[in-house]
């Protein structure tokens, strides 16, 4: 691999590590951050959509013989939607951080901060996306059970809804961790 | 978390079942809540005549199903209309099902198809009118080549033109030839076909796996054991040899293989009771029959079947509830007809001998 002429060429700092040994360090931090933004929204969206599809078919079938369950079981759908909303919150926060001051990002003083921000934004996206995927699935499965139970016996609706609330809380935990990460990240001068 | 997107051959697991079968499962659960409850049976039992029964039934899920019947109602009319309701619901589900649920529902109909085929063979042997025969067939077990029935004049025509086109052809070809149909006792033919069908269905449920396998294999095992016990008891006093008897036992169930081998050598009902009572699941059945003079073995078997079919609704994301619903509705029709017969014949003392379902 060709070596650069000066120590700081290609925007990469070779005084601290040899890029031939640390390939991952040659990936631009903004690339990491943008990938994190996608994963946050993308995986949360997959989880929410999967949850919708699981609930929707059961709800439609159960409502044929018990039409009274139609309106109040839409609450399950709202819990699934919350998962997707958490994803978009994190994605928007990440993209705001990326867009600020990239001109000063590779200056000597802000260099370390830029790199560490890139990693922070990537992994905050993975946390939200991962939590959102499984939370959406959980809310979906429980919501379908809730619709079927409600159709048989109206008393069961509130009981099963409590299980769903806990399922939805998982993606909220992911959101909280991501927010803590994202607020600490900073690309370039503030 | 494997996602089969195309050509699904097993029912989905927790996350993928609802894509294909969630709507139909939810609809069947809705039908289940329409099965007559204990309070409905209490009302029916207190009726004085069939018109009263019609009134009470119109307030249940059955609705105005007898509204278009002219003149006084007979119990046969009630049976036919109730069966029609079940058939309508089943066909509704069957028409919307995709693989592998559609194959599963087809397997459920094969049992009725076997009864229809035996009816057709007997009718052809005795040269009955084909239109009459077709009317007597169970509507769930119709198959396409029934229309060509009028072409068949003798049994070999029936075998070559009609039976080979049915979905049961593999069972027929495996076990019977043309000569067999003419010579063998009709009940032996029925039991041979049913044995092949049960074994095939059991293998299919095992291939489906998951929740379906857990519940269906239990239900089918009881079905096989019940047939083995019935064949044994009914063959006492006939000229069915013990080897032939053993050939009719299905190769599945709790009694297979050790219990079946001993049953094949049994000579009277006491021996059968002793052999079967060693199996924990069935000890209760024979004890009940011994304790209660009015309860026959058949009733005890029906009760056990209802108990097993109730468990079919226990979990989500499996196919057992489709089978259970069909059987429970059938039992309900039998109950209604029993109550109707008791009322119309004035034997109110026996009217409580129906099998409660829920």
Short mmCIF file of C-alpha atoms in Angstrom, two decimals:
data_model
loop_
_atom_site.label_atom_id
_atom_site.label_comp_id
_atom_site.label_asym_id
_atom_site.label_seq_id
_atom_site.Cartn_x
_atom_site.Cartn_y
_atom_site.Cartn_z
CA UNK A 1 0.00 0.00 0.00
CA UNK A 2 1.39 3.42 -0.94
CA UNK A 3 2.39 5.64 1.94
CA UNK A 4 1.44 9.29 1.88
CA UNK A 5 4.05 11.98 1.59
CA UNK A 6 3.24 13.92 4.69
CA UNK A 7 1.99 12.68 7.96
CA UNK A 8 -1.34 14.26 7.57
CA UNK A 9 -2.56 13.49 4.09
CA UNK A 10 -5.91 12.08 2.93
CA UNK A 11 -7.31 13.73 6.06
CA UNK A 12 -5.99 10.86 8.15
CA UNK A 13 -3.59 11.22 11.03
CA UNK A 14 -0.71 8.77 10.57
CA UNK A 15 1.33 9.97 13.52
CA UNK A 16 -0.68 7.92 15.97
CA UNK A 17 -1.34 4.67 14.13
CA UNK A 18 -0.50 2.85 10.97
CA UNK A 19 -3.52 2.59 8.70
CA UNK A 20 -2.19 -0.66 7.27
CA UNK A 21 -2.79 -2.23 10.69
CA UNK A 22 -6.00 -0.42 11.63
CA UNK A 23 -8.22 -0.50 8.56
CA UNK A 24 -11.32 0.56 10.45
CA UNK A 25 -9.63 3.79 11.45
CA UNK A 26 -9.40 4.80 7.81
CA UNK A 27 -13.16 5.01 7.53
CA UNK A 28 -14.29 8.57 7.79
CA UNK A 29 -16.11 9.38 11.03
CA UNK A 30 -18.92 11.07 9.16
CA UNK A 31 -19.48 7.76 7.35
CA UNK A 32 -19.86 6.01 10.68
CA UNK A 33 -22.28 8.65 11.90
CA UNK A 34 -24.43 8.52 8.77
CA UNK A 35 -24.56 4.73 8.97
CA UNK A 36 -25.72 5.03 12.57
CA UNK A 37 -28.45 7.39 11.47
CA UNK A 38 -29.71 4.86 8.92
CA UNK A 39 -29.59 1.91 11.33
CA UNK A 40 -31.56 3.82 13.96
CA UNK A 41 -34.39 4.65 11.60
CA UNK A 42 -34.17 1.55 9.43
CA UNK A 43 -34.23 -1.15 12.10
CA UNK A 44 -36.85 0.69 14.17
CA UNK A 45 -38.95 0.91 11.04
CA UNK A 46 -38.57 -2.83 10.40
CA UNK A 47 -39.58 -3.62 13.98
CA UNK A 48 -42.58 -1.34 13.91
CA UNK A 49 -43.76 -2.59 10.51
CA UNK A 50 -43.38 -6.23 11.49
CA UNK A 51 -45.36 -5.53 14.67
CA UNK A 52 -48.13 -3.83 12.68
CA UNK A 53 -48.45 -6.79 10.33
CA UNK A 54 -48.68 -9.31 13.17
CA UNK A 55 -51.34 -7.31 15.01
CA UNK A 56 -53.30 -6.31 11.91
CA UNK A 57 -54.20 -9.77 10.65
CA UNK A 58 -55.32 -11.04 14.07
CA UNK A 59 -57.26 -7.87 14.80
CA UNK A 60 -59.14 -8.02 11.49
CA UNK A 61 -60.06 -11.67 11.89
CA UNK A 62 -61.15 -11.33 15.51
CA UNK A 63 -63.26 -8.26 14.75
CA UNK A 64 -65.45 -10.27 12.36
CA UNK A 65 -67.33 -11.95 15.20
CA UNK A 66 -66.67 -9.32 17.89
CA UNK A 67 -66.81 -5.86 16.28
CA UNK A 68 -66.61 -4.13 19.65
CA UNK A 69 -62.86 -4.76 19.86
CA UNK A 70 -62.08 -2.64 16.81
CA UNK A 71 -61.53 0.77 18.37
CA UNK A 72 -59.86 -0.10 21.59
CA UNK A 73 -57.36 -2.54 20.11
CA UNK A 74 -55.95 0.24 17.98
CA UNK A 75 -54.01 1.12 21.15
CA UNK A 76 -51.71 -1.79 20.29
CA UNK A 77 -51.03 -0.12 16.95
CA UNK A 78 -50.14 3.09 18.75
CA UNK A 79 -47.55 1.26 20.84
CA UNK A 80 -45.96 -0.09 17.67
CA UNK A 81 -45.94 3.38 16.16
CA UNK A 82 -44.10 4.71 19.23
CA UNK A 83 -41.22 2.38 18.38
CA UNK A 84 -40.83 3.98 14.97
CA UNK A 85 -41.05 7.46 16.46
CA UNK A 86 -38.15 6.76 18.81
CA UNK A 87 -36.15 5.70 15.79
CA UNK A 88 -36.80 8.93 13.96
CA UNK A 89 -35.95 11.04 17.01
CA UNK A 90 -32.50 9.48 17.18
CA UNK A 91 -32.00 9.70 13.43
CA UNK A 92 -32.83 13.41 13.38
CA UNK A 93 -30.57 14.16 16.34
CA UNK A 94 -27.75 12.29 14.65
CA UNK A 95 -28.19 14.10 11.37
CA UNK A 96 -28.19 17.47 13.12
CA UNK A 97 -24.87 16.60 14.77
CA UNK A 98 -23.36 15.53 11.46
CA UNK A 99 -24.37 18.68 9.67
CA UNK A 100 -22.65 21.06 12.08
CA UNK A 101 -19.33 22.52 11.18
CA UNK A 102 -17.71 19.82 9.10
CA UNK A 103 -15.29 22.44 7.77
CA UNK A 104 -13.49 22.61 11.11
CA UNK A 105 -13.90 18.90 11.79
CA UNK A 106 -10.43 17.83 10.66
CA UNK A 107 -8.55 20.69 12.26
CA UNK A 108 -5.98 19.64 14.76
CA UNK A 109 -7.88 20.69 17.87
CA UNK A 110 -11.13 19.00 16.96
CA UNK A 111 -9.64 15.88 15.42
CA UNK A 112 -10.02 13.47 18.32
CA UNK A 113 -13.48 14.76 19.08
CA UNK A 114 -14.59 14.19 15.49
CA UNK A 115 -13.39 10.63 15.48
CA UNK A 116 -14.92 9.72 18.79
CA UNK A 117 -18.17 11.40 17.80
CA UNK A 118 -18.30 9.29 14.69
CA UNK A 119 -18.15 6.10 16.74
CA UNK A 120 -20.61 7.44 19.33
CA UNK A 121 -23.19 8.35 16.71
CA UNK A 122 -22.83 4.96 14.98
CA UNK A 123 -23.34 2.90 18.09
CA UNK A 124 -26.14 5.09 19.41
CA UNK A 125 -27.92 4.32 16.17
CA UNK A 126 -27.32 0.60 16.59
CA UNK A 127 -28.70 0.68 20.16
CA UNK A 128 -31.92 2.36 19.11
CA UNK A 129 -32.31 0.23 16.01
CA UNK A 130 -31.67 -3.05 17.80
CA UNK A 131 -33.97 -2.23 20.70
CA UNK A 132 -36.64 -0.97 18.31
CA UNK A 133 -36.56 -4.12 16.18
CA UNK A 134 -37.17 -6.51 19.06
CA UNK A 135 -39.55 -4.19 20.85
CA UNK A 136 -41.67 -3.90 17.71
CA UNK A 137 -41.77 -7.69 17.39
CA UNK A 138 -42.72 -8.09 21.04
CA UNK A 139 -45.53 -5.53 20.87
CA UNK A 140 -46.77 -7.22 17.70
CA UNK A 141 -46.99 -10.72 19.14
CA UNK A 142 -48.55 -9.56 22.42
CA UNK A 143 -50.93 -7.24 20.58
CA UNK A 144 -52.23 -10.08 18.44
CA UNK A 145 -52.82 -12.14 21.57
CA UNK A 146 -54.54 -9.13 23.13
CA UNK A 147 -56.99 -8.81 20.22
CA UNK A 148 -57.88 -12.51 20.33
CA UNK A 149 -58.29 -12.52 24.13
CA UNK A 150 -60.41 -9.38 24.06
CA UNK A 151 -62.73 -10.95 21.49
CA UNK A 152 -63.40 -13.87 23.84
CA UNK A 153 -63.58 -12.02 27.16
CA UNK A 154 -63.54 -8.19 27.46
CA UNK A 155 -62.02 -8.25 30.94
CA UNK A 156 -58.73 -9.56 29.56
CA UNK A 157 -57.99 -6.52 27.42
CA UNK A 158 -56.51 -4.31 30.14
CA UNK A 159 -54.50 -7.17 31.61
CA UNK A 160 -52.79 -8.03 28.36
CA UNK A 161 -52.28 -4.35 27.59
CA UNK A 162 -50.02 -4.09 30.64
CA UNK A 163 -47.74 -6.71 29.10
CA UNK A 164 -47.65 -4.65 25.93
CA UNK A 165 -46.66 -1.51 27.80
CA UNK A 166 -43.59 -3.25 29.15
CA UNK A 167 -42.74 -4.48 25.69
CA UNK A 168 -42.92 -0.96 24.35
CA UNK A 169 -40.70 0.30 27.17
CA UNK A 170 -37.75 -1.63 25.76
CA UNK A 171 -37.40 0.68 22.79
CA UNK A 172 -37.68 3.65 25.14
CA UNK A 173 -34.62 2.41 27.03
CA UNK A 174 -32.75 2.28 23.73
CA UNK A 175 -33.83 5.84 23.01
CA UNK A 176 -32.57 7.08 26.37
CA UNK A 177 -29.13 5.50 25.92
CA UNK A 178 -28.90 6.94 22.41
CA UNK A 179 -29.80 10.42 23.58
CA UNK A 180 -27.10 10.31 26.24
CA UNK A 181 -24.54 9.30 23.58
CA UNK A 182 -25.70 11.73 20.95
CA UNK A 183 -25.68 14.80 23.14
CA UNK A 184 -22.03 14.13 23.97
CA UNK A 185 -21.05 13.82 20.32
CA UNK A 186 -19.73 16.82 18.45
CA UNK A 187 -18.29 17.05 14.95
CA UNK A 188 -16.22 20.17 14.52
CA UNK A 189 -16.44 23.40 16.50
CA UNK A 190 -19.62 24.04 18.45
CA UNK B 1 -35.74 -16.07 13.44
CA UNK B 2 -35.79 -17.55 9.96
CA UNK B 3 -38.19 -15.89 7.59
CA UNK B 4 -39.58 -18.03 4.78
CA UNK B 5 -40.80 -15.57 2.22
CA UNK B 6 -41.76 -17.82 -0.68
CA UNK B 7 -42.99 -21.38 -0.89
CA UNK B 8 -43.57 -21.78 2.81
CA UNK B 9 -43.80 -25.42 3.70
CA UNK B 10 -44.13 -25.16 7.45
CA UNK B 11 -46.41 -22.89 9.37
CA UNK B 12 -44.58 -19.79 10.57
CA UNK B 13 -43.23 -19.51 14.04
CA UNK B 14 -44.04 -16.80 16.57
CA UNK B 15 -43.17 -13.97 14.16
CA UNK B 16 -44.16 -15.22 10.74
CA UNK B 17 -47.36 -17.22 11.32
CA UNK B 18 -49.69 -14.24 11.08
CA UNK B 19 -48.50 -13.28 7.61
CA UNK B 20 -50.34 -16.17 5.99
CA UNK B 21 -52.69 -17.68 8.53
CA UNK B 22 -53.29 -15.06 11.23
CA UNK B 23 -56.57 -13.81 9.80
CA UNK B 24 -58.03 -17.30 9.41
CA UNK B 25 -56.94 -18.33 12.90
CA UNK B 26 -58.63 -15.26 14.35
CA UNK B 27 -61.82 -16.01 12.39
CA UNK B 28 -61.94 -19.58 13.68
CA UNK B 29 -61.49 -18.28 17.22
CA UNK B 30 -64.48 -16.07 16.55
CA UNK B 31 -66.47 -19.13 15.41
CA UNK B 32 -65.38 -20.94 18.55
CA UNK B 33 -67.07 -18.37 20.74
CA UNK B 34 -70.30 -19.29 18.94
CA UNK B 35 -70.22 -22.92 20.06
CA UNK B 36 -73.22 -23.57 22.33
CA UNK B 37 -72.48 -23.06 26.00
CA UNK B 38 -73.87 -24.80 29.07
CA UNK B 39 -76.68 -22.24 29.46
CA UNK B 40 -77.72 -22.78 25.82
CA UNK B 41 -77.93 -26.52 26.42
CA UNK B 42 -79.99 -25.88 29.58
CA UNK B 43 -82.49 -23.94 27.50
CA UNK B 44 -82.62 -26.59 24.79
CA UNK B 45 -83.11 -29.42 27.24
CA UNK B 46 -86.17 -27.73 28.71
CA UNK B 47 -87.95 -27.41 25.35
CA UNK B 48 -91.17 -29.29 24.83
CA UNK B 49 -91.11 -29.68 21.09
CA UNK B 50 -88.96 -28.98 18.06
CA UNK B 51 -90.54 -25.57 17.43
CA UNK B 52 -89.33 -24.48 20.86
CA UNK B 53 -85.87 -25.75 20.00
CA UNK B 54 -85.93 -23.75 16.79
CA UNK B 55 -86.80 -20.64 18.78
CA UNK B 56 -83.97 -21.16 21.24
CA UNK B 57 -81.47 -21.97 18.52
CA UNK B 58 -82.36 -18.77 16.69
CA UNK B 59 -80.97 -16.81 19.62
CA UNK B 60 -77.61 -18.52 19.41
CA UNK B 61 -75.00 -18.40 16.69
CA UNK B 62 -77.27 -20.58 14.52
CA UNK B 63 -79.68 -17.72 13.96
CA UNK B 64 -82.52 -18.25 11.51
CA UNK B 65 -81.07 -21.32 9.90
CA UNK B 66 -84.40 -23.13 10.02
CA UNK B 67 -86.43 -20.16 8.86
CA UNK B 68 -86.92 -21.42 5.31
CA UNK B 69 -88.08 -24.89 6.25
CA UNK B 70 -91.69 -25.54 5.35
CA UNK B 71 -94.10 -27.41 7.58
CA UNK B 72 -93.26 -29.29 10.78
CA UNK B 73 -89.57 -29.78 11.45
CA UNK B 74 -87.99 -33.22 11.63
CA UNK B 75 -84.79 -34.12 13.42
CA UNK B 76 -83.19 -35.03 10.10
CA UNK B 77 -83.83 -31.48 8.88
CA UNK B 78 -82.17 -30.07 11.98
CA UNK B 79 -79.17 -32.33 11.43
CA UNK B 80 -78.83 -31.35 7.80
CA UNK B 81 -79.09 -27.60 8.45
CA UNK B 82 -76.64 -27.72 11.36
CA UNK B 83 -74.17 -29.65 9.21
CA UNK B 84 -74.67 -27.11 6.44
CA UNK B 85 -73.62 -24.34 8.79
CA UNK B 86 -70.45 -26.21 9.71
CA UNK B 87 -69.72 -26.93 6.05
CA UNK B 88 -70.21 -23.28 5.10
CA UNK B 89 -67.80 -22.11 7.77
CA UNK B 90 -65.26 -24.77 6.84
CA UNK B 91 -65.43 -23.94 3.14
CA UNK B 92 -65.13 -20.25 3.96
CA UNK B 93 -61.84 -20.97 5.71
CA UNK B 94 -60.69 -23.49 3.12
CA UNK B 95 -61.23 -21.10 0.22
CA UNK B 96 -59.04 -18.44 1.79
CA UNK B 97 -56.25 -20.72 2.99
CA UNK B 98 -52.82 -20.96 1.38
CA UNK B 99 -50.12 -23.60 1.70
CA UNK B 100 -49.47 -25.30 4.06
CA UNK B 101 -52.80 -24.61 5.77
CA UNK B 102 -54.73 -25.62 2.67
CA UNK B 103 -53.14 -29.07 2.68
CA UNK B 104 -53.89 -29.41 6.38
CA UNK B 105 -57.56 -28.57 5.83
CA UNK B 106 -57.67 -31.05 2.95
CA UNK B 107 -56.40 -33.73 5.29
CA UNK B 108 -59.30 -32.99 7.61
CA UNK B 109 -61.74 -33.65 4.77
CA UNK B 110 -60.19 -36.99 3.79
CA UNK B 111 -61.84 -38.71 6.74
CA UNK B 112 -65.28 -37.76 5.42
CA UNK B 113 -64.19 -38.66 1.90
CA UNK B 114 -63.45 -42.20 3.05
CA UNK B 115 -66.97 -42.53 4.44
CA UNK B 116 -68.40 -41.22 1.18
CA UNK B 117 -66.34 -43.64 -0.90
CA UNK B 118 -67.49 -46.59 1.18
CA UNK B 119 -71.06 -45.39 0.68
CA UNK B 120 -70.51 -45.19 -3.07
CA UNK B 121 -68.93 -48.63 -3.29
CA UNK B 122 -71.75 -50.21 -1.30
CA UNK B 123 -74.31 -48.37 -3.39
CA UNK B 124 -72.75 -49.45 -6.66
CA UNK B 125 -72.53 -53.06 -5.51
CA UNK B 126 -76.24 -53.02 -4.70
CA UNK B 127 -77.05 -51.01 -7.83
CA UNK B 128 -78.67 -48.04 -6.18
CA UNK B 129 -79.57 -44.81 -7.89
CA UNK B 130 -76.54 -42.50 -8.13
CA UNK B 131 -78.47 -39.31 -7.40
CA UNK B 132 -79.75 -40.86 -4.17
CA UNK B 133 -76.23 -41.87 -3.23
CA UNK B 134 -74.82 -38.42 -3.89
CA UNK B 135 -77.45 -36.87 -1.65
CA UNK B 136 -76.44 -39.11 1.22
CA UNK B 137 -72.75 -38.22 1.01
CA UNK B 138 -71.25 -36.00 3.68
CA UNK B 139 -70.80 -32.51 2.16
CA UNK B 140 -67.33 -32.04 3.64
CA UNK B 141 -66.02 -35.07 1.79
CA UNK B 142 -66.95 -34.21 -1.76
CA UNK B 143 -64.40 -34.67 -4.48
CA UNK B 144 -64.38 -33.61 -8.10
CA UNK B 145 -64.83 -36.96 -9.79
CA UNK B 146 -68.09 -37.54 -7.94
CA UNK B 147 -69.82 -36.10 -10.95
CA UNK B 148 -68.62 -38.99 -13.10
CA UNK B 149 -70.20 -41.45 -10.70
CA UNK B 150 -73.16 -42.13 -12.97
CA UNK B 151 -70.78 -43.60 -15.54
CA UNK B 152 -69.73 -46.40 -13.23
CA UNK B 153 -71.96 -49.47 -13.45
CA UNK B 154 -69.87 -52.00 -11.63
CA UNK B 155 -67.07 -51.91 -9.13
CA UNK B 156 -64.20 -52.17 -11.61
CA UNK B 157 -65.50 -49.10 -13.49
CA UNK B 158 -65.80 -47.33 -10.17
CA UNK B 159 -62.22 -48.21 -9.28
CA UNK B 160 -60.67 -47.25 -12.63
CA UNK B 161 -62.65 -44.14 -13.43
CA UNK B 162 -63.78 -42.57 -10.19
CA UNK B 163 -61.69 -43.66 -7.24
CA UNK B 164 -58.31 -43.27 -8.86
CA UNK B 165 -59.00 -39.57 -9.43
CA UNK B 166 -59.73 -38.81 -5.81
CA UNK B 167 -57.09 -37.42 -3.44
CA UNK B 168 -57.36 -40.77 -1.63
CA UNK B 169 -55.89 -42.62 -4.62
CA UNK B 170 -52.53 -43.24 -2.87
CA UNK B 171 -54.31 -44.94 0.04
CA UNK B 172 -56.48 -47.03 -2.28
CA UNK B 173 -53.65 -48.04 -4.56
CA UNK B 174 -51.43 -48.90 -1.64
CA UNK B 175 -53.86 -51.22 0.05
CA UNK B 176 -56.56 -52.45 -2.30
CA UNK B 177 -56.90 -53.89 -5.76
CA UNK B 178 -59.98 -54.25 -7.95
CA UNK B 179 -60.69 -57.77 -6.77
CA UNK B 180 -60.42 -56.69 -3.15
CA UNK B 181 -63.19 -54.15 -3.60
CA UNK B 182 -65.54 -56.84 -4.83
CA UNK B 183 -64.63 -59.52 -2.34
CA UNK B 184 -63.49 -57.94 0.88
CA UNK B 185 -65.90 -57.07 3.64
CA UNK B 186 -66.82 -53.40 3.35
CA UNK B 187 -65.90 -52.61 6.92
CA UNK B 188 -62.41 -54.02 6.41
CA UNK B 189 -61.99 -51.76 3.37
CA UNK B 190 -63.10 -48.78 5.41
CA UNK B 191 -60.69 -49.56 8.22
CA UNK B 192 -57.79 -50.21 5.84
CA UNK B 193 -58.31 -46.85 4.15
CA UNK B 194 -58.70 -45.07 7.46
CA UNK B 195 -55.50 -46.63 8.79
CA UNK B 196 -53.55 -45.35 5.77
CA UNK B 197 -55.14 -41.92 6.11
CA UNK B 198 -54.36 -41.59 9.82
CA UNK B 199 -50.74 -42.61 9.36
CA UNK B 200 -50.34 -40.12 6.50
CA UNK B 201 -51.96 -37.31 8.47
CA UNK B 202 -49.75 -38.07 11.48
CA UNK B 203 -46.62 -37.94 9.35
CA UNK B 204 -47.75 -34.64 7.85
CA UNK B 205 -48.33 -33.12 11.28
CA UNK B 206 -44.89 -34.26 12.37
CA UNK B 207 -43.40 -32.63 9.27
CA UNK B 208 -45.20 -29.37 10.08
CA UNK B 209 -43.61 -29.34 13.52
CA UNK B 210 -43.95 -26.66 16.18
CA UNK B 211 -47.21 -26.08 18.02
CA UNK B 212 -49.17 -27.96 15.37
CA UNK B 213 -47.20 -31.12 15.99
CA UNK B 214 -47.52 -30.86 19.76
CA UNK B 215 -51.31 -30.78 19.80
CA UNK B 216 -52.29 -32.63 16.63
CA UNK B 217 -50.11 -35.65 17.31
CA UNK B 218 -51.74 -36.05 20.71
CA UNK B 219 -55.23 -35.86 19.20
CA UNK B 220 -54.42 -38.25 16.35
CA UNK B 221 -52.78 -40.72 18.73
CA UNK B 222 -56.04 -40.96 20.65
CA UNK B 223 -57.97 -41.37 17.39
CA UNK B 224 -55.73 -44.31 16.42
CA UNK B 225 -56.02 -45.94 19.84
CA UNK B 226 -59.78 -45.53 19.83
CA UNK B 227 -60.01 -47.23 16.44
CA UNK B 228 -57.81 -50.08 17.60
CA UNK B 229 -59.99 -50.64 20.67
CA UNK B 230 -63.21 -50.44 18.65
CA UNK B 231 -61.93 -52.83 15.98
CA UNK B 232 -60.93 -55.31 18.68
CA UNK B 233 -64.22 -55.16 20.53
CA UNK B 234 -66.33 -55.27 17.37
CA UNK B 235 -64.43 -58.26 16.00
CA UNK B 236 -65.34 -60.55 18.89
CA UNK B 237 -67.81 -63.08 17.58
CA UNK B 238 -67.08 -62.43 13.90
CA UNK B 239 -64.85 -64.49 11.67
CA UNK B 240 -62.10 -61.89 11.48
CA UNK B 241 -58.84 -63.66 12.24
CA UNK B 242 -56.42 -62.22 14.77
CA UNK B 243 -53.77 -61.56 12.11
CA UNK B 244 -56.25 -59.67 9.96
CA UNK B 245 -57.31 -57.72 13.00
CA UNK B 246 -53.77 -56.70 13.76
CA UNK B 247 -53.30 -55.51 10.18
CA UNK B 248 -56.07 -52.98 10.68
CA UNK B 249 -54.50 -51.23 13.67
CA UNK B 250 -52.91 -47.86 12.71
CA UNK B 251 -49.16 -47.71 13.31
CA UNK B 252 -49.34 -44.80 15.72
CA UNK B 253 -50.72 -43.91 19.13
CA UNK B 254 -49.91 -44.71 22.70
CA UNK B 255 -50.96 -48.34 22.30
CA UNK B 256 -48.58 -48.92 19.40
CA UNK B 257 -46.59 -51.20 19.22
CA UNK B 258 -46.70 -53.11 22.49
CA UNK B 259 -50.35 -52.56 23.38
CA UNK B 260 -51.53 -53.27 19.84
CA UNK B 261 -49.72 -56.59 19.77
CA UNK B 262 -51.45 -57.63 22.99
CA UNK B 263 -54.82 -56.33 21.82
CA UNK B 264 -54.50 -58.46 18.69
CA UNK B 265 -54.43 -61.56 20.87
CA UNK B 266 -57.29 -60.53 23.17
CA UNK B 267 -60.41 -62.69 23.30
CA UNK B 268 -62.97 -60.75 25.30
CA UNK B 269 -63.80 -57.30 26.62
CA UNK B 270 -62.31 -57.91 30.07
CA UNK B 271 -58.94 -58.67 28.55
CA UNK B 272 -59.17 -55.51 26.47
CA UNK B 273 -60.03 -53.48 29.56
CA UNK B 274 -57.07 -54.92 31.42
CA UNK B 275 -54.63 -54.24 28.57
CA UNK B 276 -55.76 -50.68 27.94
CA UNK B 277 -56.08 -49.72 31.61
CA UNK B 278 -52.32 -50.01 31.94
CA UNK B 279 -52.02 -46.83 29.91
CA UNK B 280 -52.60 -43.88 32.21
CA UNK B 281 -54.49 -41.80 29.70
CA UNK B 282 -57.14 -44.42 29.18
CA UNK B 283 -57.54 -45.88 32.65
CA UNK B 284 -60.05 -43.17 33.52
CA UNK B 285 -62.24 -44.01 30.51
CA UNK B 286 -62.74 -47.64 31.38
CA UNK B 287 -63.22 -46.87 35.08
CA UNK B 288 -65.99 -44.44 34.19
CA UNK B 289 -67.72 -46.96 31.98
CA UNK B 290 -67.54 -49.56 34.73
CA UNK B 291 -68.83 -47.16 37.37
CA UNK B 292 -71.67 -45.66 35.36
CA UNK B 293 -74.15 -48.11 33.89
CA UNK B 294 -75.75 -45.63 31.54
CA UNK B 295 -72.52 -44.45 29.92
CA UNK B 296 -71.36 -46.52 26.98
CA UNK B 297 -67.75 -46.85 25.88
CA UNK B 298 -68.57 -44.77 22.82
CA UNK B 299 -69.82 -41.90 24.99
CA UNK B 300 -66.68 -42.07 27.12
CA UNK B 301 -64.54 -41.93 23.98
CA UNK B 302 -66.46 -38.91 22.70
CA UNK B 303 -65.93 -37.18 26.04
CA UNK B 304 -62.20 -37.84 25.92
CA UNK B 305 -62.07 -36.58 22.34
CA UNK B 306 -63.84 -33.36 23.33
CA UNK B 307 -61.38 -32.88 26.18
CA UNK B 308 -58.41 -33.25 23.82
CA UNK B 309 -59.95 -31.00 21.19
CA UNK B 310 -60.49 -28.27 23.75
CA UNK B 311 -56.71 -28.12 24.21
CA UNK B 312 -56.35 -27.40 20.49
CA UNK B 313 -57.31 -23.80 21.20
CA UNK B 314 -54.71 -23.42 23.92
CA UNK B 315 -51.89 -21.76 21.99
CA UNK B 316 -51.58 -19.36 19.13
CA UNK B 317 -49.57 -19.89 15.94
CA UNK B 318 -50.53 -23.52 15.28
CA UNK B 319 -53.03 -25.33 13.09
CA UNK B 320 -54.57 -27.63 15.68
CA UNK B 321 -57.47 -25.29 16.28
CA UNK B 322 -58.79 -25.75 12.75
CA UNK B 323 -59.09 -29.51 13.31
CA UNK B 324 -60.44 -29.05 16.85
CA UNK B 325 -63.10 -26.61 15.72
CA UNK B 326 -64.39 -29.00 13.05
CA UNK B 327 -64.62 -31.89 15.51
CA UNK B 328 -66.21 -29.83 18.28
CA UNK B 329 -68.87 -28.48 15.93
CA UNK B 330 -69.55 -32.02 14.78
CA UNK B 331 -70.01 -33.09 18.39
CA UNK B 332 -72.33 -30.14 18.91
CA UNK B 333 -74.46 -31.24 15.95
CA UNK B 334 -74.62 -34.74 17.47
CA UNK B 335 -75.69 -33.20 20.78
CA UNK B 336 -78.43 -31.10 19.19
CA UNK B 337 -79.74 -34.09 17.25
CA UNK B 338 -79.70 -36.23 20.41
CA UNK B 339 -81.70 -33.63 22.33
CA UNK B 340 -84.10 -33.23 19.39
CA UNK B 341 -84.64 -36.99 19.15
CA UNK B 342 -85.23 -37.27 22.90
CA UNK B 343 -87.74 -34.46 22.82
CA UNK B 344 -89.59 -35.69 19.74
CA UNK B 345 -89.80 -39.25 21.05
CA UNK B 346 -90.79 -38.15 24.52
CA UNK B 347 -87.79 -39.71 26.30
CA UNK B 348 -86.99 -36.73 28.46
CA UNK B 349 -85.15 -38.85 31.01
CA UNK B 350 -82.29 -39.45 28.61
CA UNK B 351 -82.07 -35.92 27.31
CA UNK B 352 -79.14 -35.03 29.57
CA UNK B 353 -76.81 -37.56 27.97
CA UNK B 354 -75.27 -35.11 25.56
CA UNK B 355 -71.55 -34.32 25.88
CA UNK B 356 -70.93 -30.80 27.19
CA UNK B 357 -68.27 -28.99 25.19
CA UNK B 358 -67.39 -25.77 26.96
#
